[in-house]
Tab-separated table of C-alpha atoms in Angstrom:
chain	number	residue	atom	x	y	z
A	244	MET	CA	6.376	24.636	31.555
A	245	SER	CA	7.084	22.354	28.589
A	246	ARG	CA	4.222	21.633	26.243
A	247	VAL	CA	3.396	18.017	25.412
A	248	ALA	CA	2.529	16.486	22.050
A	249	ILE	CA	1.642	13.122	20.558
A	250	VAL	CA	3.082	12.338	17.124
A	251	THR	CA	1.940	9.294	15.151
A	252	GLY	CA	4.010	7.702	12.415
A	253	ALA	CA	6.918	8.875	14.542
A	254	ALA	CA	9.543	6.234	13.801
A	255	ARG	CA	10.810	7.664	10.515
A	256	GLY	CA	10.275	10.262	7.802
A	257	ILE	CA	8.177	13.343	8.525
A	258	GLY	CA	6.976	11.898	11.822
A	259	ALA	CA	10.491	11.420	13.169
A	260	ALA	CA	11.523	14.869	11.941
A	261	THR	CA	8.482	16.340	13.701
A	262	VAL	CA	9.475	14.714	16.980
A	263	ASP	CA	12.958	16.207	16.596
A	264	ALA	CA	11.598	19.660	15.796
A	265	LEU	CA	9.103	19.653	18.663
A	266	VAL	CA	11.767	18.666	21.174
A	267	ASN	CA	13.928	21.497	19.864
A	268	GLU	CA	11.028	23.808	20.800
A	269	ASN	CA	10.950	22.454	24.353
A	270	TYR	CA	8.129	19.966	23.827
A	271	ARG	CA	7.953	16.583	25.437
A	272	VAL	CA	6.589	13.993	23.043
A	273	VAL	CA	4.864	10.635	23.015
A	274	ALA	CA	6.160	9.116	19.762
A	275	VAL	CA	3.732	6.508	18.412
A	276	ASP	CA	4.304	4.039	15.598
A	277	ARG	CA	2.875	0.683	14.566
A	278	CYS	CA	6.390	-0.740	14.087
A	279	ARG	CA	5.290	-3.661	11.950
A	280	ASP	CA	4.213	-4.195	8.371
A	281	ILE	CA	0.692	-4.248	6.947
A	282	GLU	CA	0.062	-7.131	4.571
A	283	GLU	CA	-1.738	-5.006	1.974
A	284	VAL	CA	0.976	-2.320	1.893
A	285	PRO	CA	3.660	-3.402	-0.591
A	286	TYR	CA	6.713	-1.998	1.186
A	287	ALA	CA	8.288	-2.282	4.601
A	288	LEU	CA	7.005	-0.028	7.353
A	289	ALA	CA	9.040	1.299	10.262
A	290	THR	CA	10.535	-1.092	12.795
A	291	PRO	CA	10.896	-1.069	16.585
A	292	ALA	CA	14.565	-0.212	16.043
A	293	ASP	CA	13.531	2.890	14.074
A	294	LEU	CA	11.331	4.069	16.934
A	295	ASP	CA	14.025	3.280	19.499
A	296	ALA	CA	16.476	5.433	17.523
A	297	VAL	CA	14.125	8.429	17.654
A	298	VAL	CA	13.659	8.032	21.398
A	299	ALA	CA	17.402	7.597	21.975
A	300	ARG	CA	18.132	10.975	20.390
A	301	HIS	CA	16.136	12.783	23.051
A	302	GLY	CA	16.338	10.890	26.322
A	303	ASP	CA	13.595	11.705	28.812
A	304	ALA	CA	11.939	14.228	26.495
A	305	VAL	CA	10.471	11.487	24.284
A	306	LEU	CA	8.537	8.367	25.225
A	307	GLY	CA	8.124	5.728	22.530
A	308	LEU	CA	4.847	3.830	22.256
A	309	VAL	CA	4.012	1.015	19.846
A	310	GLY	CA	0.448	1.517	18.681
A	311	ASP	CA	-1.767	1.274	15.598
A	312	VAL	CA	-3.490	4.517	14.618
A	313	ARG	CA	-6.470	2.545	13.379
A	314	SER	CA	-7.180	1.316	16.900
A	315	ALA	CA	-9.315	3.515	19.140
A	316	THR	CA	-7.882	1.648	22.123
A	317	ASP	CA	-4.299	2.396	21.085
A	318	MET	CA	-4.970	6.077	20.504
A	319	HIS	CA	-6.734	6.438	23.847
A	320	LEU	CA	-3.708	4.737	25.405
A	321	ALA	CA	-1.442	7.302	23.733
A	322	VAL	CA	-3.473	10.158	25.220
A	323	GLU	CA	-3.550	8.487	28.628
A	324	THR	CA	0.213	7.924	28.433
A	325	ALA	CA	0.879	11.572	27.630
A	326	THR	CA	-1.241	12.868	30.483
A	327	ARG	CA	0.032	10.301	32.979
A	328	HIS	CA	3.731	10.388	32.085
A	329	PHE	CA	4.131	14.058	31.168
A	330	GLY	CA	1.189	15.516	33.076
A	331	ARG	CA	-0.654	17.170	30.203
A	332	LEU	CA	-1.405	17.178	26.457
A	333	ASP	CA	-1.291	20.284	24.276
A	334	ALA	CA	-0.972	19.108	20.673
A	335	VAL	CA	-1.465	16.053	18.478
A	336	VAL	CA	0.151	15.522	15.091
A	337	ALA	CA	-1.146	12.821	12.742
A	338	CYS	CA	1.819	11.859	10.571
A	339	ALA	CA	1.055	8.159	10.069
A	340	GLY	CA	0.312	7.352	6.438
A	341	VAL	CA	0.794	4.718	3.751
A	342	LEU	CA	0.848	4.812	-0.029
A	343	GLY	CA	-0.604	1.406	-0.852
A	344	VAL	CA	-0.734	-0.551	-4.064
A	345	GLY	CA	0.026	1.277	-7.302
A	346	ALA	CA	-2.577	0.308	-9.899
A	347	PRO	CA	-5.690	1.648	-11.623
A	348	LEU	CA	-8.586	1.886	-9.192
A	349	TRP	CA	-10.522	-0.981	-10.805
A	350	GLU	CA	-7.577	-3.323	-10.269
A	351	ILE	CA	-7.236	-2.611	-6.543
A	352	GLY	CA	-9.007	-5.016	-4.219
A	353	ASP	CA	-11.044	-3.918	-1.233
A	354	ALA	CA	-8.372	-4.936	1.270
A	355	ALA	CA	-5.690	-2.880	-0.447
A	356	PHE	CA	-7.973	0.169	-0.740
A	357	ASP	CA	-9.111	-0.155	2.861
A	358	ALA	CA	-5.513	-0.328	4.105
A	359	VAL	CA	-4.768	3.077	2.581
A	360	TRP	CA	-8.028	4.589	3.779
A	361	SER	CA	-7.821	3.175	7.283
A	362	VAL	CA	-4.290	4.347	8.069
A	363	ASN	CA	-4.546	7.788	6.471
A	364	VAL	CA	-8.136	8.752	7.288
A	365	LEU	CA	-9.396	6.513	10.086
A	366	GLY	CA	-6.011	6.862	11.791
A	367	THR	CA	-6.340	10.642	11.783
A	368	ARG	CA	-9.866	10.368	13.145
A	369	ARG	CA	-8.844	7.979	15.917
A	370	LEU	CA	-6.102	10.317	17.149
A	371	ILE	CA	-8.382	13.357	17.121
A	372	GLU	CA	-11.332	11.675	18.818
A	373	ALA	CA	-9.051	10.397	21.589
A	374	ALA	CA	-7.330	13.745	22.137
A	375	ALA	CA	-10.147	16.251	21.632
A	376	PRO	CA	-11.762	15.908	25.086
A	377	VAL	CA	-8.413	16.564	26.782
A	378	LEU	CA	-7.544	19.505	24.542
A	379	ILE	CA	-10.975	21.010	25.142
A	380	ALA	CA	-10.765	20.488	28.898
A	381	ASN	CA	-7.476	22.422	28.977
A	382	GLY	CA	-9.431	25.604	28.280
A	383	LYS	CA	-9.337	28.276	25.603
A	384	GLU	CA	-6.104	29.831	26.851
A	385	ALA	CA	-4.171	26.571	26.515
A	386	ASN	CA	-3.639	26.921	22.737
A	387	GLY	CA	-4.580	23.338	21.917
A	388	ARG	CA	-3.390	22.178	18.511
A	389	VAL	CA	-4.314	19.471	15.998
A	390	VAL	CA	-2.194	19.031	12.872
A	391	ALA	CA	-2.544	16.325	10.216
A	392	VAL	CA	-0.192	15.524	7.371
A	393	ALA	CA	-2.124	15.396	4.101
A	394	SER	CA	-0.318	15.595	0.748
A	395	ALA	CA	-0.050	17.459	-2.515
A	396	ALA	CA	-1.893	14.349	-3.730
A	397	GLY	CA	-4.878	15.744	-1.851
A	398	HIS	CA	-5.088	18.495	-4.472
A	399	THR	CA	-4.230	16.574	-7.621
A	400	GLY	CA	-4.823	13.230	-9.258
A	401	LEU	CA	-1.907	10.816	-9.349
A	402	LEU	CA	-1.599	8.046	-11.919
A	403	ARG	CA	-2.190	4.597	-10.373
A	404	LEU	CA	-2.608	6.126	-6.910
A	405	ALA	CA	-6.316	6.975	-6.777
A	406	ALA	CA	-6.739	5.409	-3.330
A	407	TYR	CA	-3.950	7.537	-1.896
A	408	SER	CA	-5.244	10.719	-3.547
A	409	ALA	CA	-8.747	10.024	-2.251
A	410	ALA	CA	-7.476	9.421	1.269
A	411	LYS	CA	-5.444	12.626	1.360
A	412	HIS	CA	-8.367	14.642	-0.017
A	413	ALA	CA	-10.387	13.168	2.842
A	414	VAL	CA	-7.789	14.143	5.451
A	415	VAL	CA	-8.070	17.778	4.346
A	416	GLY	CA	-11.865	17.672	4.517
A	417	LEU	CA	-11.780	15.971	7.896
A	418	ILE	CA	-9.468	18.621	9.318
A	419	ARG	CA	-11.609	21.460	7.976
A	420	GLY	CA	-14.710	20.025	9.609
A	421	VAL	CA	-12.919	19.297	12.878
A	422	ALA	CA	-11.565	22.847	12.905
A	423	MET	CA	-15.137	24.131	13.019
A	424	ASP	CA	-16.035	21.699	15.804
A	425	LEU	CA	-13.032	22.742	17.904
A	426	ALA	CA	-13.079	26.493	17.236
A	427	PRO	CA	-15.443	27.364	20.122
A	428	PHE	CA	-12.987	25.751	22.526
A	429	GLY	CA	-9.872	27.614	21.389
A	430	VAL	CA	-8.305	24.553	19.743
A	431	THR	CA	-7.038	24.918	16.182
A	432	ALA	CA	-6.874	22.174	13.560
A	433	ASN	CA	-4.844	22.416	10.367
A	434	ALA	CA	-3.392	20.224	7.644
A	435	VAL	CA	0.027	20.331	6.023
A	436	SER	CA	0.345	19.052	2.457
A	437	PRO	CA	3.898	18.109	1.486
A	438	GLY	CA	5.174	17.708	-2.017
A	439	SER	CA	7.783	15.121	-2.997
A	440	THR	CA	9.761	14.568	0.195
A	441	ARG	CA	12.607	12.146	0.926
A	442	THR	CA	10.608	9.482	2.741
A	443	ALA	CA	9.770	5.810	2.405
A	444	ILE	CA	6.533	6.808	0.671
A	445	LEU	CA	8.515	8.571	-2.054
A	446	ASP	CA	10.665	5.460	-2.467
A	447	ALA	CA	7.466	3.448	-2.873
A	448	SER	CA	6.195	5.984	-5.416
A	449	ALA	CA	9.357	5.499	-7.477
A	450	THR	CA	8.624	1.777	-7.533
A	451	VAL	CA	5.052	2.414	-8.714
A	452	TYR	CA	6.376	4.359	-11.694
A	453	GLY	CA	9.323	2.083	-12.438
A	454	LEU	CA	11.914	4.755	-11.674
A	455	ASP	CA	15.491	3.988	-10.700
A	456	GLY	CA	15.330	6.476	-7.849
A	457	VAL	CA	13.445	9.373	-6.316
A	458	GLU	CA	15.427	12.250	-7.851
A	459	ALA	CA	13.169	12.241	-10.911
A	460	PHE	CA	10.368	13.625	-8.718
A	461	ALA	CA	12.279	16.878	-8.235
A	462	ALA	CA	11.052	17.944	-11.665
A	463	GLN	CA	7.488	18.127	-10.283
A	464	GLN	CA	8.431	21.045	-8.051
A	465	PRO	CA	9.260	24.518	-9.386
A	466	ILE	CA	12.031	24.919	-6.811
A	467	GLY	CA	13.788	22.105	-8.660
A	468	ARG	CA	14.586	19.792	-5.767
A	469	LEU	CA	13.103	17.295	-3.383
A	470	LEU	CA	12.000	18.391	0.071
A	471	GLU	CA	13.515	17.190	3.326
A	472	PRO	CA	11.329	15.882	6.174
A	473	SER	CA	12.708	18.625	8.415
A	474	GLU	CA	11.169	21.264	6.121
A	475	ILE	CA	7.699	19.787	6.583
A	476	ALA	CA	8.298	19.420	10.301
A	477	ALA	CA	9.192	23.106	10.610
A	478	THR	CA	5.739	24.086	9.355
A	479	ILE	CA	4.038	21.569	11.641
A	480	VAL	CA	5.848	22.964	14.671
A	481	TRP	CA	4.945	26.510	13.671
A	482	LEU	CA	1.270	25.512	13.451
A	483	CYS	CA	1.596	24.152	16.982
A	484	SER	CA	2.954	27.467	18.241
A	485	SER	CA	1.185	30.541	19.582
A	486	ALA	CA	2.294	32.383	16.439
A	487	ALA	CA	-0.284	30.387	14.472
A	488	SER	CA	-3.171	31.077	16.845
A	489	ALA	CA	-5.283	32.779	14.156
A	490	ILE	CA	-5.015	29.872	11.701
A	491	THR	CA	-7.513	27.035	11.728
A	492	GLY	CA	-9.120	24.897	9.053
A	493	ALA	CA	-6.203	25.653	6.730
A	494	ASP	CA	-4.293	23.325	4.459
A	495	ILE	CA	-0.726	24.612	4.194
A	496	ALA	CA	1.102	23.574	1.023
A	497	VAL	CA	4.740	22.763	1.740
A	498	ASP	CA	5.399	21.457	-1.724
A	499	GLY	CA	8.034	23.564	-3.446
A	500	GLY	CA	5.327	25.058	-5.648
A	501	MET	CA	4.088	21.685	-6.921
A	502	THR	CA	0.411	22.655	-6.714
A	503	VAL	CA	0.725	26.294	-7.799
A	504	SER	CA	-0.610	25.458	-11.234
């Protein structure tokens, strides 16, 4: 029987690559994305057309759902949709995230800070709190999985991106605590922390630093190149597999060595 997952932030970047990778491993997926901009986020977010393109690649294996990760109602709808449409839910992957305004902390207004915090941290919480009762009810032998995308920024400080660094630190801490809460029920929870990856967030980072393009970020990583979303997705899918059954509360660095030293 196919396993079923929910992926947020699924319309592009790491989220879209995760949908692709899960389907390749015989998952059926509810692909969730807000599909509209946030006023306090200074770059364009994914569109309905982006989400439609992800769904179109996979036919009946993927169901697209427009929803805001910050909304408890929307995340409960995503869980209900998975169980109603596909008959079960085995894994949830929190990929939705935003970079926010690039400025020193004391120059960032409350609305801009809250936008970063709410999508990255509250959004992860909303997905987990909606899914946890179903994953627990499946039983210990069901190999329930929770994975959240954090960032190398959750281990370092980034110039003019204190809000983003703080949020990604918080995602790691949230996952570690949730892992302890879920452990008695046989459900694992882990984070994945990418380095500089070819995504819209990296494009926005280049703008923060006045760079002509993203290639300059390759120098941050000892492997000497940028990462592809599919490389992050491969680790996420592995964490969702039975091969990773002994791993919980971990933060896996998929960063080309960026945080080694």
